[in-house]
Amino acid sequence: MARKKRKPDGKKPKRRPQRPVDLPDRRAMEGMMQQLVAGLQDQANQDTPLGKAQALMYRAFEERDEKKQIQLAKAALVICPDCADAHVLLAEQAKTRKEALRLYEQGVAAGERALVAETFERDAGHFWGILETRPYMRARLGFAHALWTAGRRDEAVQHLQDMLRLNPADNQGVRYTLAGFLLFLDRDEDLTRLLQQYDENSAAWAYTKALLAFRQHGDTPEARQLLTQAKKTNKHVPAYLCGDKYPPSGRPGYYSPGDENEALNYIGSFLAAWKSTSGAVAWLRASVGKKKAAAPQPKGPLGFIKKWLNKNLPQEFDVWQADFRQMPNWIRIAGEMVRPWTVLVTSRSNDLVLGHQMSEEAPSPSLLWDALVQAMQHPAAGTPHRPTELQVRTDERWESLRPHLDEIGVGLVVTDDLEPIDVVFNEMCAHVCGKPKPGLLDMPGVTPAQVGTFYQAAAFFFRQAPWKKVGYEAAIKVECDKFQSGPWYAVVMGQSGLTTGLALYEDLKALRRIWTTDGTDEETARQGVATSVTFGEEWTIPVADLEAAKNHGWQVARSDAYPEIFHKERGLSLRPPLAWELELMEGCLRAVPDFIERHKQEDPAREQMTVPVASGPLKLVLSWVVETPQEESNQGDDYLLDAVHKQWDNILAAYRQFGEQKPIVLFDLQEQRIYVYPYEDFKSEMAPKSQESLTQQYEKALRENKIVVFVRDNERKRLVSFSMDYA
């Protein structure tokens, strides 16, 4: 085979990047080690119930089919309930975090029973080196993660710290998870000791040391040096921390030092800590941003320029208009969000755009003069000439140019009637940065006073940081007699660091589907109807709100904590909140942090609270959403409704083929096929009680313009019907 020649520049041909290898489960490889050790030591552990169950689990770890994995895990528990790995695998496949927590806890208990009590003291320090301890250690790590997501943060930290006591070599990477937890909880002294215990040059340690130095001492030379070293270990991390890139929903299963997967692993554990540290992200952004080249200084109305214009450019009867404005939206330039200023020069007489200039800073008189001269010498349309009149709005910068314009024979006229240039400005801005988003004060009945108290409540909520005390998949039921709709379900956001804020959902079932769905982010987002507040930097809120906040002096907790509030309808459409929705959200922002402080997450007690809002005292009743056994049972059908949503386009298409007959639709979960039946034929195959129930559902569906859809799950022996909106 011929060898590749080098390119003429002497460089080697670039190697084609290799696709990532789908690595086998490490636990399956451990099974081979177990067999080898058993053979060398002539051990008979395989013949015990636990040994047989563990052998089944090693088969399960080799299996790629999730259903077969679950079957093997359940079979292992039948053989021996002390098989910790079986509980771990079932926890990994659990549909809810609550179920996973229960299974991991059972796994830890099973692992403890499977080990001799003396093992925990005798073998502390080299625990992972004993193969029999590994299922227990896996269960305990999973349990720590589940405790964390359930809001039991201190317990999670204690488990991880004890795991490092048992196995300081840390083959599982517990120290990285623990470091992220300690940062999130502001336990900087504990984190310092951990960083000293494991002195390494990984990206996780390098970036965490830099952040810790900034938290403790600010922007010092030492902190900047640590950040420089961190960027050398992995260049991909800053883009995710600064928000230039958005991480995918799942973490990568493998990584190499310095690659992007390592950055994603770091983001998953440490993003929330970076965002919660005041000024940290801005500090990082400033360190990685490219220095801008200095903008050329405007020349202004120099004497020789005025002489040249009088001598070389003819004057024509032409009325010009000129104006300068800031863009109504933010745009990204060289990786930085800016709202540039635009200077526009037009001919009112000839309806022409003659020139424009953009500047990141508010234009000076010299820049305005240069824009006029550019339009005279090199107009975008027409021939070079001097106009007879220039119309502008009232502004001292234009007034400062009046004597210079007089020298070249151009009269300056101040007027509020600049309608032609207004049209051009609006079209140009829409083309460059899109139409401006409506602000809160654009909504009927919303006043500056009401928005001002909302901003106060949002600042209070942000400073209280309730997301540090609440787990994932937790909701607070909110009742308020003042408003006809409700109840609402408040969800605190901020645990992962991606989004910080508060959402008020209107439908608990839809919220639970969002928690358990395996769909895409867009599919998940379409399901919920909610009013939400999120916090971000000034460019994340509508410009109208930003300008109003500065004009009215509305309170903001931090420069990166401007509150954006919006209402999301079913689908993806967004709008500003109505006046009553804004008032309800203000009350919740004030009430939720105090409620969380007084009530643990599983506490079913209801508390009536009265909080101040713009219109006066607002009475709310708050309680944690705690599932009863009956509610947990009812949730078993949610996966069937999820299947309907995922197949909805296909179901609708099948129904429309026979729409005149108003048929029944059946979706078979295992076959993934859709069947359409005449109503009477489908009904005739059912038992008498089921026929009566179907008749009521079908007739009601016809009155409400809905479709009756059945979902059949043969594996679980479930046949469930839903009435779906026909649209």
XYZ file of C-alpha atoms in Angstrom:
727
model
C 0.000 0.000 0.000
C 1.370 3.416 -0.979
C 2.495 5.655 1.842
C 0.914 9.087 2.220
C 3.072 11.932 1.062
C 3.652 14.957 3.189
C 2.054 18.182 2.147
C 4.298 20.742 0.421
C 4.471 22.828 3.608
C 6.157 19.937 5.380
C 3.274 19.219 7.753
C 1.992 15.705 8.261
C -1.471 14.910 6.884
C -4.162 15.501 9.451
C -5.592 12.360 10.978
C -9.318 11.922 10.626
C -10.913 12.202 14.075
C -12.005 8.842 15.422
C -15.543 8.244 16.575
C -15.952 7.618 20.298
C -15.951 3.958 21.203
C -19.039 2.621 22.973
C -17.198 1.360 26.031
C -18.510 -1.647 27.962
C -19.824 -1.212 31.480
C -16.845 -1.277 33.853
C -18.855 -3.378 36.250
C -19.032 -6.156 33.670
C -15.228 -6.151 33.436
C -15.177 -6.480 37.220
C -17.046 -9.764 36.833
C -14.115 -11.242 34.931
C -11.774 -10.093 37.712
C -14.042 -11.768 40.265
C -13.858 -15.088 38.416
C -10.103 -14.815 38.099
C -9.599 -14.109 41.800
C -11.994 -16.901 42.772
C -10.061 -19.345 40.588
C -6.668 -18.334 41.950
C -7.785 -18.510 45.579
C -10.008 -21.558 45.119
C -12.947 -19.642 46.575
C -16.453 -21.021 46.519
C -18.308 -17.698 46.748
C -20.037 -18.375 43.453
C -22.046 -21.187 45.073
C -23.602 -18.976 47.761
C -26.928 -17.204 47.131
C -25.098 -13.863 47.074
C -22.481 -15.226 44.673
C -25.156 -16.516 42.299
C -27.049 -13.229 42.473
C -23.874 -11.250 41.816
C -23.083 -13.465 38.817
C -26.508 -12.559 37.410
C -25.687 -8.909 37.900
C -22.432 -9.209 35.982
C -24.533 -10.660 33.142
C -26.915 -7.718 33.510
C -24.049 -5.238 33.213
C -23.002 -6.913 29.952
C -26.564 -6.702 28.607
C -27.455 -3.714 26.390
C -31.236 -4.186 26.538
C -32.631 -2.241 29.516
C -35.659 -4.506 29.922
C -33.434 -7.586 30.135
C -31.209 -5.764 32.623
C -34.211 -5.117 34.867
C -35.355 -8.722 34.579
C -31.920 -9.995 35.613
C -31.745 -7.555 38.544
C -35.139 -8.662 39.834
C -34.106 -12.296 39.420
C -30.937 -11.596 41.416
C -32.982 -10.164 44.298
C -35.162 -13.277 44.335
C -32.012 -15.356 44.806
C -30.480 -13.014 47.394
C -32.010 -9.757 48.694
C -28.531 -8.712 49.885
C -27.315 -8.133 46.307
C -26.538 -4.389 46.404
C -25.789 -4.142 42.683
C -29.324 -5.315 41.861
C -30.779 -2.413 43.835
C -28.313 -0.050 42.144
C -29.307 -1.114 38.639
C -33.009 -0.795 39.426
C -32.341 2.659 40.890
C -30.556 3.687 37.712
C -33.651 2.690 35.719
C -36.157 4.282 38.137
C -38.705 6.659 36.627
C -38.579 9.169 39.487
C -35.856 10.461 41.765
C -37.954 9.495 44.785
C -38.065 5.882 43.641
C -34.314 5.966 42.949
C -33.635 7.257 46.470
C -35.592 4.372 47.983
C -33.773 1.781 45.862
C -30.317 3.206 46.563
C -31.062 3.216 50.290
C -32.081 -0.428 50.038
C -28.847 -1.074 48.148
C -26.736 0.438 50.926
C -28.545 -1.643 53.530
C -28.101 -4.774 51.393
C -24.392 -4.038 50.969
C -23.930 -3.632 54.709
C -25.651 -6.967 55.359
C -23.492 -8.693 52.756
C -20.228 -7.586 54.407
C -18.791 -8.725 57.692
C -19.189 -5.973 60.291
C -15.445 -5.919 61.012
C -14.754 -5.093 57.364
C -15.679 -1.423 57.836
C -12.939 -0.916 60.432
C -10.386 -3.546 59.494
C -10.249 -2.666 55.796
C -10.778 1.080 56.046
C -8.151 2.810 53.959
C -8.090 0.284 51.122
C -11.781 -0.581 50.843
C -12.058 -0.583 47.050
C -9.207 -3.073 46.769
C -11.566 -5.765 48.055
C -13.926 -6.773 45.251
C -16.734 -7.722 47.641
C -16.982 -4.126 48.912
C -17.542 -2.559 45.517
C -21.309 -3.158 45.190
C -21.724 -1.472 48.584
C -19.565 1.481 47.535
C -21.516 1.867 44.289
C -24.798 1.842 46.191
C -23.514 4.388 48.674
C -22.313 6.768 45.951
C -25.677 6.506 44.224
C -27.408 7.047 47.563
C -25.358 10.214 48.183
C -26.378 11.608 44.787
C -30.032 10.713 45.458
C -29.921 12.391 48.877
C -28.488 15.514 47.262
C -31.224 15.718 44.648
C -33.824 15.150 47.381
C -32.561 18.246 49.204
C -30.860 16.313 52.019
C -27.581 18.044 51.316
C -25.690 17.616 54.608
C -26.440 13.890 54.661
C -25.066 13.549 51.138
C -21.837 15.289 52.133
C -21.419 13.043 55.200
C -21.727 9.914 53.064
C -19.113 11.130 50.593
C -16.690 12.137 53.337
C -17.004 8.715 54.960
C -16.463 7.011 51.601
C -13.148 8.842 51.293
C -12.261 7.640 54.786
C -12.925 4.067 53.712
C -11.133 4.463 50.397
C -8.797 7.493 50.301
C -7.380 6.286 46.977
C -10.806 7.318 45.616
C -11.127 4.987 42.653
C -14.698 6.226 42.138
C -13.877 9.951 41.834
C -15.892 10.775 44.948
C -13.682 13.792 45.655
C -14.927 15.630 42.551
C -18.569 15.211 43.543
C -17.786 16.223 47.120
C -15.914 19.339 45.969
C -18.920 20.449 43.926
C -21.251 19.888 46.873
C -19.026 21.811 49.290
C -18.777 24.756 46.896
C -22.537 24.827 46.454
C -23.031 24.879 50.224
C -20.378 27.613 50.738
C -18.329 25.279 52.942
C -15.062 26.821 51.805
C -12.951 25.630 54.747
C -13.929 21.997 54.158
C -13.215 22.449 50.473
C -9.767 23.893 51.175
C -8.855 20.806 53.210
C -10.133 18.524 50.444
C -8.091 20.332 47.793
C -4.989 19.997 49.974
C -5.650 16.308 50.606
C -5.701 15.546 46.880
C -3.103 17.783 45.262
C -3.490 17.164 41.534
C -3.422 18.976 38.214
C -6.860 18.018 36.925
C -9.186 20.573 35.343
C -11.674 20.088 38.174
C -9.083 20.947 40.796
C -7.497 23.787 38.798
C -10.753 25.651 38.112
C -12.033 25.021 41.630
C -8.831 26.422 43.167
C -9.209 29.532 41.006
C -12.842 29.996 42.006
C -12.072 29.458 45.675
C -9.281 32.058 45.543
C -11.656 34.549 43.915
C -14.387 33.850 46.503
C -11.992 34.404 49.386
C -9.831 37.291 48.152
C -11.343 38.675 44.948
C -9.481 39.515 41.736
C -5.931 39.153 43.071
C -2.746 38.288 41.143
C -2.827 34.851 42.794
C -6.426 34.218 41.640
C -5.585 35.337 38.091
C -2.532 33.068 38.047
C -4.607 30.098 39.189
C -7.185 30.862 36.499
C -4.477 31.025 33.847
C -3.215 27.611 34.949
C -6.756 26.246 34.891
C -7.311 27.383 31.309
C -4.167 25.503 30.325
C -5.549 22.265 31.773
C -8.782 22.551 29.780
C -9.644 25.332 27.339
C -13.275 24.239 26.895
C -14.562 24.996 30.392
C -14.909 28.826 30.128
C -17.310 28.674 27.177
C -19.812 26.671 29.245
C -19.337 28.680 32.436
C -19.823 31.965 30.565
C -22.926 30.734 28.751
C -21.413 30.839 25.266
C -22.189 27.126 24.978
C -25.108 25.228 26.516
C -24.355 21.748 27.909
C -26.399 18.754 26.713
C -28.901 17.145 29.080
C -26.777 14.087 29.899
C -23.178 13.840 30.978
C -20.669 12.022 28.762
C -19.738 8.559 29.901
C -16.009 9.017 29.389
C -13.463 11.784 28.933
C -9.796 12.457 28.394
C -7.806 15.179 30.161
C -8.185 18.453 28.289
C -11.074 17.410 26.029
C -14.595 18.811 25.872
C -16.136 15.875 27.711
C -13.951 16.671 30.712
C -15.323 20.213 30.586
C -18.906 18.897 30.513
C -18.233 16.721 33.548
C -16.892 19.739 35.406
C -19.870 21.876 34.440
C -22.290 19.247 35.719
C -20.898 19.517 39.252
C -19.589 23.075 39.512
C -21.683 25.391 37.329
C -24.083 26.267 40.159
C -21.189 27.287 42.435
C -19.663 29.550 39.794
C -23.000 31.243 39.147
C -23.774 31.677 42.840
C -20.448 33.433 43.442
C -20.969 37.145 42.896
C -18.861 38.416 40.007
C -17.167 35.080 39.281
C -18.575 34.541 35.790
C -17.886 38.166 34.809
C -14.320 37.779 36.119
C -13.849 34.635 34.047
C -15.398 36.251 30.962
C -13.014 39.210 31.225
C -10.036 36.858 31.420
C -10.908 34.922 28.269
C -12.280 37.793 26.177
C -10.138 39.078 23.377
C -8.947 42.620 23.801
C -10.720 44.884 21.370
C -8.771 47.033 19.020
C -9.158 50.677 19.937
C -11.818 52.340 17.805
C -10.458 55.134 15.563
C -10.962 58.547 17.056
C -13.431 60.769 15.159
C -11.872 63.805 13.451
C -14.657 66.260 14.129
C -15.210 69.695 12.490
C -11.614 70.609 11.684
C -11.044 73.811 9.780
C -9.421 72.317 6.693
C -12.314 69.832 6.337
C -14.865 72.665 6.301
C -12.807 74.554 3.701
C -12.599 71.449 1.534
C -16.360 70.895 1.686
C -17.091 74.513 0.680
C -14.606 74.374 -2.182
C -15.196 70.902 -3.632
C -18.804 69.908 -2.928
C -21.699 71.698 -4.691
C -24.736 72.577 -2.632
C -28.119 71.283 -3.759
C -31.586 71.990 -2.436
C -32.001 68.956 -0.243
C -33.539 68.543 3.220
C -31.719 65.955 5.297
C -32.652 64.266 8.549
C -30.162 62.814 11.018
C -30.592 61.029 14.328
C -28.806 58.613 16.655
C -30.364 55.871 18.769
C -29.383 52.823 20.740
C -30.463 49.424 19.392
C -33.647 48.101 21.056
C -32.086 44.650 21.632
C -28.702 43.252 22.562
C -26.499 41.634 19.935
C -23.326 39.586 20.261
C -20.186 41.138 18.801
C -16.846 39.314 19.178
C -18.350 37.146 21.917
C -19.639 40.099 23.943
C -23.226 41.273 24.356
C -23.602 44.933 23.397
C -26.301 47.459 22.495
C -24.626 49.549 19.831
C -25.597 53.079 18.908
C -26.506 53.881 15.322
C -26.178 57.242 13.580
C -28.434 57.516 10.525
C -28.483 60.175 7.820
C -31.330 60.325 5.254
C -32.616 62.656 2.562
C -36.210 63.674 3.252
C -36.451 65.413 -0.103
C -35.386 62.373 -2.141
C -36.409 59.581 0.262
C -32.901 58.099 0.344
C -30.656 56.594 3.010
C -27.342 58.407 2.667
C -25.225 56.847 5.379
C -24.987 55.313 8.831
C -22.389 54.561 11.474
C -22.412 52.249 14.496
C -20.629 52.752 17.795
C -20.601 50.837 21.079
C -20.483 54.141 22.943
C -22.964 56.987 22.794
C -21.890 59.160 19.830
C -19.940 62.324 20.510
C -20.418 65.574 18.516
C -17.247 64.711 16.576
C -18.665 61.314 15.550
C -21.934 62.932 14.464
C -19.984 65.444 12.355
C -17.953 62.660 10.730
C -21.171 60.780 9.873
C -22.541 63.917 8.149
C -19.307 64.506 6.232
C -19.246 60.845 5.125
C -22.811 61.212 3.793
C -21.817 64.374 1.881
C -18.609 62.985 0.371
C -19.624 59.355 -0.179
C -23.421 59.040 -0.008
C -24.866 55.532 -0.129
C -27.191 56.794 -2.872
C -27.038 59.829 -5.169
C -24.144 62.198 -5.895
C -21.826 63.959 -3.419
C -23.177 67.334 -2.323
C -23.975 69.583 0.618
C -27.647 69.814 1.694
C -29.395 73.090 2.381
C -31.064 71.978 5.615
C -30.484 69.380 8.336
C -33.407 68.372 10.583
C -32.602 66.891 14.015
C -34.185 66.338 17.428
C -33.394 68.506 20.416
C -29.956 67.572 21.734
C -26.983 69.614 22.906
C -24.642 67.603 20.681
C -26.414 68.827 17.572
C -26.473 72.353 18.974
C -22.705 72.253 19.428
C -22.394 71.605 15.671
C -24.649 74.526 14.632
C -21.837 77.073 14.067
C -19.811 74.558 12.036
C -22.819 73.712 9.863
C -23.410 77.435 9.339
C -19.864 77.701 7.995
C -20.623 75.213 5.210
C -24.031 76.725 4.445
C -26.221 74.062 6.054
C -29.078 75.281 8.226
C -29.819 73.308 11.406
C -33.537 72.886 12.163
C -34.680 71.318 15.445
C -38.000 69.479 15.125
C -39.947 66.611 16.640
C -41.282 65.568 13.245
C -38.761 62.989 12.039
C -41.289 60.420 10.862
C -39.438 59.369 7.685
C -36.244 58.550 9.576
C -38.275 56.811 12.292
C -39.512 54.306 9.719
C -35.981 53.641 8.460
C -34.649 53.204 11.994
C -37.326 50.694 12.915
C -36.771 48.632 9.763
C -33.008 48.639 10.215
C -33.191 47.669 13.902
C -35.612 44.844 13.166
C -33.211 43.552 10.509
C -30.112 43.776 12.727
C -31.400 42.624 16.126
C -35.078 41.776 15.798
C -38.136 43.563 17.088
C -37.983 44.779 20.699
C -39.633 42.581 23.309
C -42.555 44.128 25.187
C -41.808 45.215 28.738
C -43.832 44.839 31.911
C -45.152 48.401 31.674
C -46.562 47.610 28.225
C -49.138 45.286 29.822
C -52.590 46.729 30.690
C -52.956 47.818 34.303
C -49.300 47.310 35.249
C -47.820 50.391 36.936
C -44.235 51.402 37.806
C -45.110 51.079 41.505
C -46.253 47.469 41.046
C -43.158 46.515 39.061
C -40.997 48.242 41.673
C -42.342 46.075 44.498
C -41.999 43.000 42.271
C -38.316 43.840 41.788
C -37.941 44.163 45.572
C -39.491 40.734 46.071
C -37.279 39.210 43.373
C -34.147 40.690 44.985
C -35.223 39.255 48.363
C -35.811 35.813 46.829
C -32.415 35.803 45.099
C -30.534 36.819 48.255
C -32.254 34.061 50.257
C -31.088 31.447 47.674
C -33.831 28.910 48.539
C -32.546 26.555 45.807
C -29.733 25.589 48.198
C -32.283 24.098 50.595
C -34.630 22.345 48.150
C -34.189 19.159 46.176
C -35.063 18.367 42.593
C -38.638 17.382 41.663
C -40.087 19.299 44.612
C -43.181 21.470 44.362
C -45.058 23.732 46.776
C -48.820 23.973 46.387
C -49.943 27.627 46.417
C -53.567 28.590 47.081
C -54.930 32.135 46.916
C -58.632 33.002 47.272
C -58.124 36.422 45.701
C -57.752 34.911 42.245
C -60.301 32.581 40.657
C -57.875 30.156 39.055
C -55.486 27.936 40.950
C -54.037 26.211 42.788
C -50.512 26.705 41.480
C -47.405 24.624 42.021
C -44.230 26.534 42.806
C -40.939 25.004 41.693
C -37.650 26.528 42.829
C -34.936 26.491 40.153
C -31.188 26.783 40.649
C -29.909 23.421 41.872
C -27.985 22.687 38.665
C -26.910 26.267 37.990
C -28.347 26.340 34.466
C -31.355 28.471 35.458
C -32.107 30.214 38.739
C -35.597 31.367 39.662
C -39.152 30.345 40.495
C -41.890 28.847 38.299
C -45.616 28.653 39.063
C -47.165 25.727 37.175
C -50.915 25.427 36.715
C -51.157 21.644 36.242
C -49.533 19.178 38.651
C -49.938 16.245 36.257
C -48.179 18.142 33.490
C -45.410 19.041 35.921
C -44.939 15.417 36.888
C -44.760 14.446 33.225
C -42.010 17.019 32.755
C -40.103 15.431 35.636
C -40.415 11.895 34.280
C -40.404 12.342 30.506
C -37.605 11.010 28.332
C -38.439 13.398 25.489
C -36.392 16.217 24.063
C -36.077 19.584 25.802
C -38.553 21.079 23.319
C -41.100 18.321 23.872
C -40.765 18.810 27.620
C -41.092 22.582 27.357
C -44.302 22.313 25.329
C -46.167 20.467 28.077
C -46.187 23.028 30.876
C -48.201 26.210 31.410
C -46.406 28.417 33.914
C -45.463 31.900 35.004
C -41.728 31.992 35.662
C -39.064 34.326 37.004
C -35.457 33.702 36.024
C -32.379 35.690 36.983
C -29.597 36.780 34.656
C -27.423 39.612 33.475
C -28.866 42.835 32.147
C -29.040 41.647 28.550
C -31.341 38.760 29.487
C -34.350 40.979 30.233
C -36.295 43.106 27.720
C -34.586 46.421 27.055
C -37.805 48.211 27.994
C -37.578 46.689 31.490
C -33.868 47.471 31.787
C -34.353 51.122 30.916
C -37.389 51.387 33.203
C -35.443 49.783 36.061
C -32.692 52.370 35.710
C -35.139 55.273 35.338
C -37.265 54.275 38.346
C -34.458 52.919 40.500
C -35.929 49.416 40.857
C -33.957 47.173 43.210
C -31.713 44.422 41.813
C -29.855 41.929 44.047
C -26.723 41.763 41.889
C -25.543 42.863 38.479
C -26.133 39.298 37.247
C -29.535 38.934 38.953
C -31.945 40.991 36.865
C -35.376 39.303 37.085
C -37.131 38.343 33.867
C -40.746 37.290 34.292
C -42.841 35.711 31.554
C -45.891 33.514 31.128
C -45.579 30.420 28.939
C -48.692 29.036 27.326
C -49.010 25.411 26.240
C -46.554 25.046 23.398
C -43.667 27.491 23.257
C -45.391 30.888 23.099
C -44.277 33.451 25.697
C -45.771 36.756 26.837
C -45.301 39.211 29.712
C -47.495 38.478 32.742
C -50.861 40.081 33.309
C -51.197 42.405 36.303
C -52.727 39.704 38.547
C -50.073 37.147 37.512
C -47.369 39.661 38.427
C -48.998 40.223 41.828
C -49.278 36.495 42.521
C -45.638 35.965 41.589
C -44.561 38.834 43.836
C -46.371 37.230 46.754
C -44.769 33.840 46.072
C -41.279 35.338 45.811
C -41.763 36.744 49.313
C -43.466 33.694 50.831
C -41.592 30.704 49.397
C -38.145 31.297 51.026
C -39.679 31.682 54.506
C -41.916 28.645 53.989
C -38.926 26.503 52.952
C -37.000 27.671 56.003
C -39.787 26.513 58.350
C -40.984 23.322 56.645
C -38.968 20.301 55.565
C -39.664 18.948 52.120
C -41.824 15.985 53.212
C -43.805 18.015 55.786
C -47.502 17.889 54.705
C -48.561 20.805 56.955
C -50.342 23.771 55.346
C -49.329 27.286 56.369
C -51.345 30.446 55.806
C -49.085 33.409 55.120
C -49.799 37.094 54.556
C -47.206 38.956 52.512
C -47.047 42.560 51.283
C -47.541 43.274 47.573
C -48.136 46.488 45.633
C -51.922 46.420 46.180
C -51.703 45.601 49.903
C -51.561 42.399 52.009
C -51.933 39.154 50.025
C -53.054 35.944 51.753
C -51.533 32.693 50.524
C -51.732 29.092 51.729
C -48.596 27.022 51.075
C -47.947 23.300 51.488
C -45.478 20.797 50.098
C -46.809 18.459 47.439
C -46.511 15.115 49.236
C -47.639 12.064 47.336
C -50.093 9.732 49.004
C -49.947 6.003 48.162
C -53.055 6.468 45.989
C -51.416 9.351 44.090
C -48.258 7.292 43.565
C -50.431 4.519 42.141
C -52.244 6.940 39.828
C -48.926 8.148 38.456
C -48.452 4.702 36.979
C -50.466 5.739 33.929
C -48.404 8.829 33.190
C -46.053 6.888 30.920
C -49.043 5.905 28.782
C -50.091 9.537 28.387
C -46.481 10.384 27.506
C -46.686 7.780 24.735
C -49.800 9.517 23.360
C -48.014 12.879 23.315
C -45.005 11.425 21.506
C -47.208 9.746 18.878
C -49.737 12.573 18.645
C -48.982 13.669 15.094
C -49.327 10.074 13.860
C -52.471 9.476 15.929
C -54.059 12.641 14.547
C -53.190 11.674 10.966
C -54.756 8.223 11.409
C -57.897 9.679 12.991
C -58.403 12.207 10.191
C -58.525 9.472 7.565
C -61.812 8.331 9.140
C -62.780 11.567 10.866
C -66.368 11.588 9.643
C -67.027 8.323 11.512
C -65.671 9.749 14.816
C -63.687 6.548 15.464
C -61.802 5.211 18.486
C -57.994 5.182 18.245
C -55.866 2.451 19.826
C -52.078 2.706 20.185
C -50.223 -0.525 20.998
C -47.132 0.251 23.059
C -45.181 -2.906 22.228
C -46.067 -3.019 18.531
C -45.719 0.773 18.176
C -48.725 0.634 15.840
C -51.900 2.720 15.639
C -55.318 1.161 15.012
C -58.584 2.959 14.193
C -61.955 1.322 15.031
C -65.583 2.354 14.545
C -66.983 3.281 17.935
C -69.733 0.626 18.024
C -67.361 -2.173 16.941
C -64.793 -1.245 19.603
C -67.477 -0.934 22.277
C -69.026 -4.325 21.472
C -65.781 -6.102 22.441
C -65.830 -4.648 25.976
C -67.415 -5.869 29.208
C -70.803 -4.295 30.134
C -69.375 -1.976 32.833
C -66.582 -0.879 30.510
C -69.147 -0.229 27.751
C -71.054 2.100 30.046
C -67.906 3.954 31.005
C -66.804 4.283 27.374
C -70.232 5.597 26.326
C -70.012 8.410 28.865
C -66.449 9.263 27.896
C -67.145 9.096 24.148
C -70.285 11.276 24.255
C -68.538 13.865 26.418
C -65.554 13.838 24.057
C -67.823 14.534 21.072
C -69.412 17.501 22.874
C -65.985 18.940 23.709
C -64.436 18.231 20.282
C -62.040 15.614 21.639
C -60.739 12.221 20.530
C -60.868 9.061 22.634
C -57.463 7.370 22.484
C -56.714 4.009 24.100
C -53.168 2.889 24.923
C -52.459 -0.806 25.352
C -49.457 -2.124 27.290
C -49.482 -5.910 27.037
C -46.444 -6.365 29.272
C -48.091 -4.637 32.235
C -51.579 -5.683 31.154
C -52.823 -2.097 30.998
C -55.511 -0.641 28.723
C -56.130 3.033 29.492
C -58.183 5.654 27.625
C -57.585 9.383 27.325
C -59.739 12.173 25.893
C -57.438 14.355 23.813
C -58.130 17.767 22.267
C -58.802 17.493 18.526
C -56.883 20.309 16.849
